[in-house]
Each structure stands twice: as C-alpha cells, then as structure tokens.
C-alpha cells in the first residue's frame, strides 16, 4: 500500500533512548525523511537520506532503514525533544505522503 | 539564507475564493520543487501537491486534485495556492516547503512559517 504507518504516541524517560518507526511498502523504493514539529511551529527537517542530519540538529538524532521500515532514534532524549515527529516518502508517481505522526512525550 | 516566507492569515466565508503565497529567496527558484502541505487543527501533515517552477510541472495528491490549484509567479519567485470556492473543511494551516533530491532520497527543507486559513460563516 502507499501508506506510512507510525505509532500515534510514544513516551521516553529523560536521558533514555527512544526509537520511532515508520512502516510502508514505498520505503522499499524511496527512503524516508523525518520532521519534528513543536506546538505552534512549522515542521523542521531532522533526518534525511537514511542517516543524514541537517545543520543544527543534535547528534543524538540518528536514522536507519531496513526493508519497509525507517527508524528515527533519539539517544539521550532531552526535554526539548518532546514534539510530534512525522516521516515522509514518495511513491513511483511522485506523490509524497506523510505518516500519521508520533507524539513523543519525555517523562 | 534560504527562506520561504508565506502570506498572512486569512479569514474567509464559505464559497469565497482565496490565493495564498510562498515567496522564496536565497536559492535558484526555478531549480527546486516546491510543495504545499495542509495541517488541519490538531491533526497531522497532508501532502497536497508539488510544482517545479522551471517548467511548471505539477503533481497533485489525489485528495486535492481538482480542489486547489498550485502555480508559480516566476518573476516574483513565489509559489501560489488557489481555491475557487472555499469550504469550512478547508480551515487549516498551509505550509510550503522546498524539496531537495538525491538518488532515491527526497526531503523538504526549509519550510515556510505557515498560513492559517479560517473559513467560517
């Protein structure tokens, strides 16, 4: 299918590691990118091309990919990482799609 | 500095038309795809469509095809999103974003600040 599935909500203790996943058939062809969105703000790119961080994104963010699953890992999660996270990819027709988003809560 | 600056918030009544804009600077406008993304209140991101200003090739998500029109004003380095007849269900924040590309990889960076469109009678 041309859908991307994410867990709606994930929680993590401060300083611990959390893995956010994104699953979809289209990921077998086109890799995912990841976006962080905090309340009242525009989305911000945090990961692209499997494991590339844009300038300004903390090193604790990393990405990986296997088959139809993309994973965004936050190692040593900080309070400021609490946000909604969306994955994105595209199909063979050039139509992009976002996952439903994961609300990350830092305890 | 690469920037996408969107037009301001709009309040419209059902049936009215609307155009919102995304002014691009700091990069070759004609060489990058520009996407539009909808976010309804409290909901997730939805890809609406994408346009290549160089030749105005446009790809719409099936959900939005026929509902909106995506275009560009090359001289103004601006991407445009038009509605002919707004509905209450169009109430949302709309974002534009530049798409970058490498073989097998696509990503959106940066994003505009968003334009809140409120449709209410």
PDB file of C-alpha atoms in Angstrom:
ATOM      1  CA  UNK A   1       0.000   0.000   0.000  1.00  0.00           C
ATOM      2  CA  UNK A   2       1.011   3.620  -0.391  1.00  0.00           C
ATOM      3  CA  UNK A   3       0.662   4.472   3.264  1.00  0.00           C
ATOM      4  CA  UNK A   4       3.129   5.215   6.008  1.00  0.00           C
ATOM      5  CA  UNK A   5       2.302   3.933   9.479  1.00  0.00           C
ATOM      6  CA  UNK A   6       3.635   5.443  12.705  1.00  0.00           C
ATOM      7  CA  UNK A   7       2.816   4.773  16.331  1.00  0.00           C
ATOM      8  CA  UNK A   8       0.476   7.562  17.474  1.00  0.00           C
ATOM      9  CA  UNK A   9       2.233   8.136  20.791  1.00  0.00           C
ATOM     10  CA  UNK A  10       5.490   7.123  22.422  1.00  0.00           C
ATOM     11  CA  UNK A  11       6.939   8.103  25.788  1.00  0.00           C
ATOM     12  CA  UNK A  12      10.534   8.011  26.980  1.00  0.00           C
ATOM     13  CA  UNK A  13      12.273   8.821  30.225  1.00  0.00           C
ATOM     14  CA  UNK A  14      14.611  11.776  30.236  1.00  0.00           C
ATOM     15  CA  UNK A  15      18.074  10.712  29.122  1.00  0.00           C
ATOM     16  CA  UNK A  16      16.947   7.389  27.694  1.00  0.00           C
ATOM     17  CA  UNK A  17      16.883   6.151  24.106  1.00  0.00           C
ATOM     18  CA  UNK A  18      13.734   6.072  22.020  1.00  0.00           C
ATOM     19  CA  UNK A  19      13.122   4.645  18.576  1.00  0.00           C
ATOM     20  CA  UNK A  20      10.353   5.989  16.372  1.00  0.00           C
ATOM     21  CA  UNK A  21       9.348   3.811  13.452  1.00  0.00           C
ATOM     22  CA  UNK A  22       7.699   4.390  10.109  1.00  0.00           C
ATOM     23  CA  UNK A  23       6.464   1.454   8.058  1.00  0.00           C
ATOM     24  CA  UNK A  24       5.283   1.318   4.443  1.00  0.00           C
ATOM     25  CA  UNK A  25       5.835  -0.517   1.178  1.00  0.00           C
ATOM     26  CA  UNK A  26       7.024   2.649  -0.545  1.00  0.00           C
ATOM     27  CA  UNK A  27      10.040   2.683   1.753  1.00  0.00           C
ATOM     28  CA  UNK A  28      11.417  -0.278  -0.175  1.00  0.00           C
ATOM     29  CA  UNK A  29      11.983   2.132  -3.088  1.00  0.00           C
ATOM     30  CA  UNK A  30      12.355   5.623  -1.603  1.00  0.00           C
ATOM     31  CA  UNK A  31      13.939   6.362   1.747  1.00  0.00           C
ATOM     32  CA  UNK A  32      12.134   8.322   4.439  1.00  0.00           C
ATOM     33  CA  UNK A  33      12.808  11.786   5.747  1.00  0.00           C
ATOM     34  CA  UNK A  34      11.807  12.858   9.253  1.00  0.00           C
ATOM     35  CA  UNK A  35      10.311  16.088  10.583  1.00  0.00           C
ATOM     36  CA  UNK A  36       9.919  17.456  14.070  1.00  0.00           C
ATOM     37  CA  UNK A  37       7.036  19.758  14.882  1.00  0.00           C
ATOM     38  CA  UNK A  38       6.575  21.565  18.155  1.00  0.00           C
ATOM     39  CA  UNK A  39       3.287  23.256  19.093  1.00  0.00           C
ATOM     40  CA  UNK A  40       2.667  26.406  17.115  1.00  0.00           C
ATOM     41  CA  UNK A  41       5.709  25.901  14.905  1.00  0.00           C
ATOM     42  CA  UNK A  42       6.313  24.799  11.365  1.00  0.00           C
ATOM     43  CA  UNK A  43       7.770  21.334  10.825  1.00  0.00           C
ATOM     44  CA  UNK A  44      11.555  21.109  10.791  1.00  0.00           C
ATOM     45  CA  UNK A  45      13.684  18.536   8.981  1.00  0.00           C
ATOM     46  CA  UNK A  46      15.655  16.385  11.426  1.00  0.00           C
ATOM     47  CA  UNK A  47      16.801  13.453   9.270  1.00  0.00           C
ATOM     48  CA  UNK A  48      17.113  12.643   5.591  1.00  0.00           C
ATOM     49  CA  UNK A  49      18.677  10.066   3.272  1.00  0.00           C
ATOM     50  CA  UNK A  50      18.565   7.401   5.976  1.00  0.00           C
ATOM     51  CA  UNK A  51      21.090   8.891   8.404  1.00  0.00           C
ATOM     52  CA  UNK A  52      21.899  12.474   7.478  1.00  0.00           C
ATOM     53  CA  UNK A  53      21.291  15.284   9.940  1.00  0.00           C
ATOM     54  CA  UNK A  54      20.776  18.843   8.723  1.00  0.00           C
ATOM     55  CA  UNK A  55      22.952  21.530  10.191  1.00  0.00           C
ATOM     56  CA  UNK A  56      21.774  22.439  13.661  1.00  0.00           C
ATOM     57  CA  UNK A  57      20.207  19.087  14.526  1.00  0.00           C
ATOM     58  CA  UNK A  58      21.718  17.464  17.597  1.00  0.00           C
ATOM     59  CA  UNK A  59      23.958  14.413  17.209  1.00  0.00           C
ATOM     60  CA  UNK A  60      21.634  12.424  19.473  1.00  0.00           C
ATOM     61  CA  UNK A  61      19.315  12.060  16.457  1.00  0.00           C
ATOM     62  CA  UNK A  62      20.139   9.212  14.094  1.00  0.00           C
ATOM     63  CA  UNK A  63      18.318   7.320  11.380  1.00  0.00           C
ATOM     64  CA  UNK A  64      18.273   3.852   9.909  1.00  0.00           C
ATOM     65  CA  UNK A  65      16.367   1.851   7.356  1.00  0.00           C
ATOM     66  CA  UNK A  66      15.650  -1.808   6.716  1.00  0.00           C
ATOM     67  CA  UNK A  67      13.241  -3.135   4.133  1.00  0.00           C
ATOM     68  CA  UNK A  68       9.956  -1.311   4.591  1.00  0.00           C
ATOM     69  CA  UNK A  69      10.776   0.264   7.941  1.00  0.00           C
ATOM     70  CA  UNK A  70      12.553   3.533   8.692  1.00  0.00           C
ATOM     71  CA  UNK A  71      13.626   4.340  12.226  1.00  0.00           C
ATOM     72  CA  UNK A  72      14.477   7.614  13.906  1.00  0.00           C
ATOM     73  CA  UNK A  73      16.467   7.086  17.090  1.00  0.00           C
ATOM     74  CA  UNK A  74      16.999   9.671  19.792  1.00  0.00           C
ATOM     75  CA  UNK A  75      19.831   8.715  22.131  1.00  0.00           C
ATOM     76  CA  UNK A  76      19.857  10.514  25.468  1.00  0.00           C
ATOM     77  CA  UNK A  77      16.497  12.162  24.940  1.00  0.00           C
ATOM     78  CA  UNK A  78      16.206  15.721  26.218  1.00  0.00           C
ATOM     79  CA  UNK A  79      13.131  17.608  27.344  1.00  0.00           C
ATOM     80  CA  UNK A  80      13.300  19.789  24.243  1.00  0.00           C
ATOM     81  CA  UNK A  81      12.847  16.710  22.052  1.00  0.00           C
ATOM     82  CA  UNK A  82       9.215  16.453  23.110  1.00  0.00           C
ATOM     83  CA  UNK A  83       7.315  17.057  19.883  1.00  0.00           C
ATOM     84  CA  UNK A  84       5.379  15.435  17.071  1.00  0.00           C
ATOM     85  CA  UNK A  85       7.504  13.516  14.578  1.00  0.00           C
ATOM     86  CA  UNK A  86       6.450  12.769  11.014  1.00  0.00           C
ATOM     87  CA  UNK A  87       8.046  10.566   8.397  1.00  0.00           C
ATOM     88  CA  UNK A  88       7.671  11.245   4.691  1.00  0.00           C
ATOM     89  CA  UNK A  89       8.378   9.432   1.468  1.00  0.00           C
ATOM     90  CA  UNK A  90       7.021   9.283  -2.064  1.00  0.00           C
ATOM     91  CA  UNK A  91       5.602   6.764  -4.490  1.00  0.00           C
ATOM     92  CA  UNK A  92       6.559   5.995  -8.081  1.00  0.00           C
ATOM     93  CA  UNK A  93       4.178   8.691  -9.347  1.00  0.00           C
ATOM     94  CA  UNK A  94       5.965  11.435  -7.458  1.00  0.00           C
ATOM     95  CA  UNK A  95       3.217  11.737  -4.873  1.00  0.00           C
ATOM     96  CA  UNK A  96       4.573  12.257  -1.400  1.00  0.00           C
ATOM     97  CA  UNK A  97       2.874  11.143   1.768  1.00  0.00           C
ATOM     98  CA  UNK A  98       3.345  11.643   5.472  1.00  0.00           C
ATOM     99  CA  UNK A  99       2.910   9.158   8.225  1.00  0.00           C
ATOM    100  CA  UNK A 100       0.225   9.916  10.757  1.00  0.00           C
ATOM    101  CA  UNK A 101       2.820  11.262  13.174  1.00  0.00           C
ATOM    102  CA  UNK A 102       4.129  10.165  16.559  1.00  0.00           C
ATOM    103  CA  UNK A 103       3.641  12.318  19.620  1.00  0.00           C
ATOM    104  CA  UNK A 104       6.809  11.911  21.665  1.00  0.00           C
ATOM    105  CA  UNK A 105       6.452  12.593  25.385  1.00  0.00           C
ATOM    106  CA  UNK A 106       9.557  12.952  27.555  1.00  0.00           C
ATOM    107  CA  UNK A 107       8.887  11.863  31.125  1.00  0.00           C
TER     108      UNK A 107
ATOM    109  CA  UNK B   1      19.992  32.383   3.548  1.00  0.00           C
ATOM    110  CA  UNK B   2      17.345  30.122   2.069  1.00  0.00           C
ATOM    111  CA  UNK B   3      13.907  31.372   3.101  1.00  0.00           C
ATOM    112  CA  UNK B   4      10.284  30.645   2.303  1.00  0.00           C
ATOM    113  CA  UNK B   5       8.020  33.427   3.554  1.00  0.00           C
ATOM    114  CA  UNK B   6       4.290  32.858   3.392  1.00  0.00           C
ATOM    115  CA  UNK B   7       1.455  35.340   3.214  1.00  0.00           C
ATOM    116  CA  UNK B   8      -0.542  36.218   6.291  1.00  0.00           C
ATOM    117  CA  UNK B   9      -3.546  34.627   7.933  1.00  0.00           C
ATOM    118  CA  UNK B  10      -6.877  34.756   6.136  1.00  0.00           C
ATOM    119  CA  UNK B  11     -10.479  34.657   7.331  1.00  0.00           C
ATOM    120  CA  UNK B  12     -12.979  33.830   4.627  1.00  0.00           C
ATOM    121  CA  UNK B  13     -16.592  32.800   4.217  1.00  0.00           C
ATOM    122  CA  UNK B  14     -17.699  29.582   2.506  1.00  0.00           C
ATOM    123  CA  UNK B  15     -17.828  29.940  -1.260  1.00  0.00           C
ATOM    124  CA  UNK B  16     -15.208  32.654  -1.442  1.00  0.00           C
ATOM    125  CA  UNK B  17     -12.011  32.355  -3.451  1.00  0.00           C
ATOM    126  CA  UNK B  18      -8.537  32.670  -1.999  1.00  0.00           C
ATOM    127  CA  UNK B  19      -4.915  32.787  -3.033  1.00  0.00           C
ATOM    128  CA  UNK B  20      -2.051  32.339  -0.594  1.00  0.00           C
ATOM    129  CA  UNK B  21       1.597  32.721  -1.446  1.00  0.00           C
ATOM    130  CA  UNK B  22       5.080  31.482  -0.609  1.00  0.00           C
ATOM    131  CA  UNK B  23       7.907  33.864  -1.515  1.00  0.00           C
ATOM    132  CA  UNK B  24      11.236  32.133  -1.985  1.00  0.00           C
ATOM    133  CA  UNK B  25      14.702  33.604  -1.625  1.00  0.00           C
ATOM    134  CA  UNK B  26      18.312  32.520  -1.281  1.00  0.00           C
ATOM    135  CA  UNK B  27      18.269  29.804  -3.957  1.00  0.00           C
ATOM    136  CA  UNK B  28      17.586  29.267  -7.654  1.00  0.00           C
ATOM    137  CA  UNK B  29      13.775  29.242  -7.571  1.00  0.00           C
ATOM    138  CA  UNK B  30      13.467  27.526 -10.949  1.00  0.00           C
ATOM    139  CA  UNK B  31      15.604  24.542  -9.964  1.00  0.00           C
ATOM    140  CA  UNK B  32      13.761  23.158  -6.934  1.00  0.00           C
ATOM    141  CA  UNK B  33      10.333  21.636  -6.466  1.00  0.00           C
ATOM    142  CA  UNK B  34       8.066  23.499  -4.041  1.00  0.00           C
ATOM    143  CA  UNK B  35       5.412  21.548  -2.126  1.00  0.00           C
ATOM    144  CA  UNK B  36       2.244  22.537  -0.307  1.00  0.00           C
ATOM    145  CA  UNK B  37       1.201  20.739   2.865  1.00  0.00           C
ATOM    146  CA  UNK B  38      -2.055  21.024   4.820  1.00  0.00           C
ATOM    147  CA  UNK B  39      -2.457  20.634   8.555  1.00  0.00           C
ATOM    148  CA  UNK B  40      -5.940  20.748   9.989  1.00  0.00           C
ATOM    149  CA  UNK B  41      -6.266  21.849  13.618  1.00  0.00           C
ATOM    150  CA  UNK B  42      -4.887  19.190  15.913  1.00  0.00           C
ATOM    151  CA  UNK B  43      -4.194  16.815  13.028  1.00  0.00           C
ATOM    152  CA  UNK B  44      -1.224  15.562  11.027  1.00  0.00           C
ATOM    153  CA  UNK B  45       0.512  16.739   7.883  1.00  0.00           C
ATOM    154  CA  UNK B  46      -1.068  16.075   4.489  1.00  0.00           C
ATOM    155  CA  UNK B  47       0.806  16.405   1.195  1.00  0.00           C
ATOM    156  CA  UNK B  48      -1.280  18.443  -1.249  1.00  0.00           C
ATOM    157  CA  UNK B  49       0.928  18.743  -4.292  1.00  0.00           C
ATOM    158  CA  UNK B  50       4.228  19.923  -5.668  1.00  0.00           C
ATOM    159  CA  UNK B  51       5.363  22.148  -8.513  1.00  0.00           C
ATOM    160  CA  UNK B  52       8.616  22.602 -10.407  1.00  0.00           C
ATOM    161  CA  UNK B  53       8.890  26.304 -11.221  1.00  0.00           C
ATOM    162  CA  UNK B  54      11.348  25.655 -14.044  1.00  0.00           C
ATOM    163  CA  UNK B  55       8.674  24.167 -16.304  1.00  0.00           C
ATOM    164  CA  UNK B  56       5.601  24.415 -14.016  1.00  0.00           C
ATOM    165  CA  UNK B  57       5.145  20.642 -13.963  1.00  0.00           C
ATOM    166  CA  UNK B  58       2.721  19.974 -11.127  1.00  0.00           C
ATOM    167  CA  UNK B  59       1.809  16.791  -9.288  1.00  0.00           C
ATOM    168  CA  UNK B  60      -1.291  16.707  -7.097  1.00  0.00           C
ATOM    169  CA  UNK B  61      -2.175  14.267  -4.377  1.00  0.00           C
ATOM    170  CA  UNK B  62      -5.414  12.533  -5.442  1.00  0.00           C
ATOM    171  CA  UNK B  63      -7.135  14.003  -2.381  1.00  0.00           C
ATOM    172  CA  UNK B  64      -6.509  17.548  -3.564  1.00  0.00           C
ATOM    173  CA  UNK B  65      -6.639  17.241  -7.342  1.00  0.00           C
ATOM    174  CA  UNK B  66      -9.443  19.464  -8.611  1.00  0.00           C
ATOM    175  CA  UNK B  67      -9.873  21.081  -5.192  1.00  0.00           C
ATOM    176  CA  UNK B  68      -6.971  23.534  -5.369  1.00  0.00           C
ATOM    177  CA  UNK B  69      -4.633  24.975  -7.987  1.00  0.00           C
ATOM    178  CA  UNK B  70      -0.884  25.178  -7.497  1.00  0.00           C
ATOM    179  CA  UNK B  71       1.055  27.621  -9.645  1.00  0.00           C
ATOM    180  CA  UNK B  72       4.056  29.942  -9.587  1.00  0.00           C
ATOM    181  CA  UNK B  73       4.923  33.524 -10.429  1.00  0.00           C
ATOM    182  CA  UNK B  74       8.482  33.145 -11.640  1.00  0.00           C
ATOM    183  CA  UNK B  75       9.208  36.848 -11.783  1.00  0.00           C
ATOM    184  CA  UNK B  76       8.240  37.159  -8.129  1.00  0.00           C
ATOM    185  CA  UNK B  77       9.921  33.879  -7.115  1.00  0.00           C
ATOM    186  CA  UNK B  78       6.634  32.921  -5.498  1.00  0.00           C
ATOM    187  CA  UNK B  79       4.619  29.726  -5.289  1.00  0.00           C
ATOM    188  CA  UNK B  80       0.840  30.109  -5.148  1.00  0.00           C
ATOM    189  CA  UNK B  81      -2.075  28.069  -3.817  1.00  0.00           C
ATOM    190  CA  UNK B  82      -5.566  28.916  -5.034  1.00  0.00           C
ATOM    191  CA  UNK B  83      -9.108  27.955  -4.099  1.00  0.00           C
ATOM    192  CA  UNK B  84     -12.140  28.818  -6.252  1.00  0.00           C
ATOM    193  CA  UNK B  85     -14.740  28.097  -3.616  1.00  0.00           C
ATOM    194  CA  UNK B  86     -13.660  27.583  -0.039  1.00  0.00           C
ATOM    195  CA  UNK B  87     -15.419  25.211   2.322  1.00  0.00           C
ATOM    196  CA  UNK B  88     -15.454  25.145   6.099  1.00  0.00           C
ATOM    197  CA  UNK B  89     -13.418  21.940   5.861  1.00  0.00           C
ATOM    198  CA  UNK B  90     -10.567  23.928   4.254  1.00  0.00           C
ATOM    199  CA  UNK B  91      -9.849  25.526   7.619  1.00  0.00           C
ATOM    200  CA  UNK B  92      -6.233  24.628   8.273  1.00  0.00           C
ATOM    201  CA  UNK B  93      -2.670  25.842   8.343  1.00  0.00           C
ATOM    202  CA  UNK B  94      -0.960  25.539   4.991  1.00  0.00           C
ATOM    203  CA  UNK B  95       2.782  25.176   4.650  1.00  0.00           C
ATOM    204  CA  UNK B  96       5.077  25.436   1.666  1.00  0.00           C
ATOM    205  CA  UNK B  97       8.410  23.659   1.611  1.00  0.00           C
ATOM    206  CA  UNK B  98      11.334  23.286  -0.765  1.00  0.00           C
ATOM    207  CA  UNK B  99      12.102  19.757  -1.861  1.00  0.00           C
ATOM    208  CA  UNK B 100      15.652  18.550  -2.241  1.00  0.00           C
ATOM    209  CA  UNK B 101      16.647  15.408  -4.017  1.00  0.00           C
ATOM    210  CA  UNK B 102      19.351  12.820  -4.311  1.00  0.00           C
ATOM    211  CA  UNK B 103      19.006   9.450  -5.990  1.00  0.00           C
ATOM    212  CA  UNK B 104      16.302   7.589  -4.076  1.00  0.00           C
ATOM    213  CA  UNK B 105      16.086  10.283  -1.466  1.00  0.00           C
ATOM    214  CA  UNK B 106      13.796  13.296  -1.195  1.00  0.00           C
ATOM    215  CA  UNK B 107      13.355  15.696   1.663  1.00  0.00           C
ATOM    216  CA  UNK B 108      11.723  19.034   2.449  1.00  0.00           C
ATOM    217  CA  UNK B 109      13.863  21.873   3.741  1.00  0.00           C
ATOM    218  CA  UNK B 110      13.239  24.595   4.654  1.00  0.00           C
ATOM    219  CA  UNK B 111       9.569  25.151   5.378  1.00  0.00           C
ATOM    220  CA  UNK B 112       7.583  28.342   5.318  1.00  0.00           C
ATOM    221  CA  UNK B 113       6.143  29.627   8.571  1.00  0.00           C
ATOM    222  CA  UNK B 114       2.630  28.559   7.637  1.00  0.00           C
ATOM    223  CA  UNK B 115      -0.544  30.404   6.648  1.00  0.00           C
ATOM    224  CA  UNK B 116      -3.641  29.904   8.770  1.00  0.00           C
ATOM    225  CA  UNK B 117      -6.808  29.878   6.694  1.00  0.00           C
ATOM    226  CA  UNK B 118     -10.093  30.077   8.592  1.00  0.00           C
ATOM    227  CA  UNK B 119     -13.315  29.507   6.701  1.00  0.00           C
ATOM    228  CA  UNK B 120     -16.443  30.329   8.646  1.00  0.00           C
ATOM    229  CA  UNK B 121     -19.850  31.818   8.080  1.00  0.00           C
TER     230      UNK B 121
END
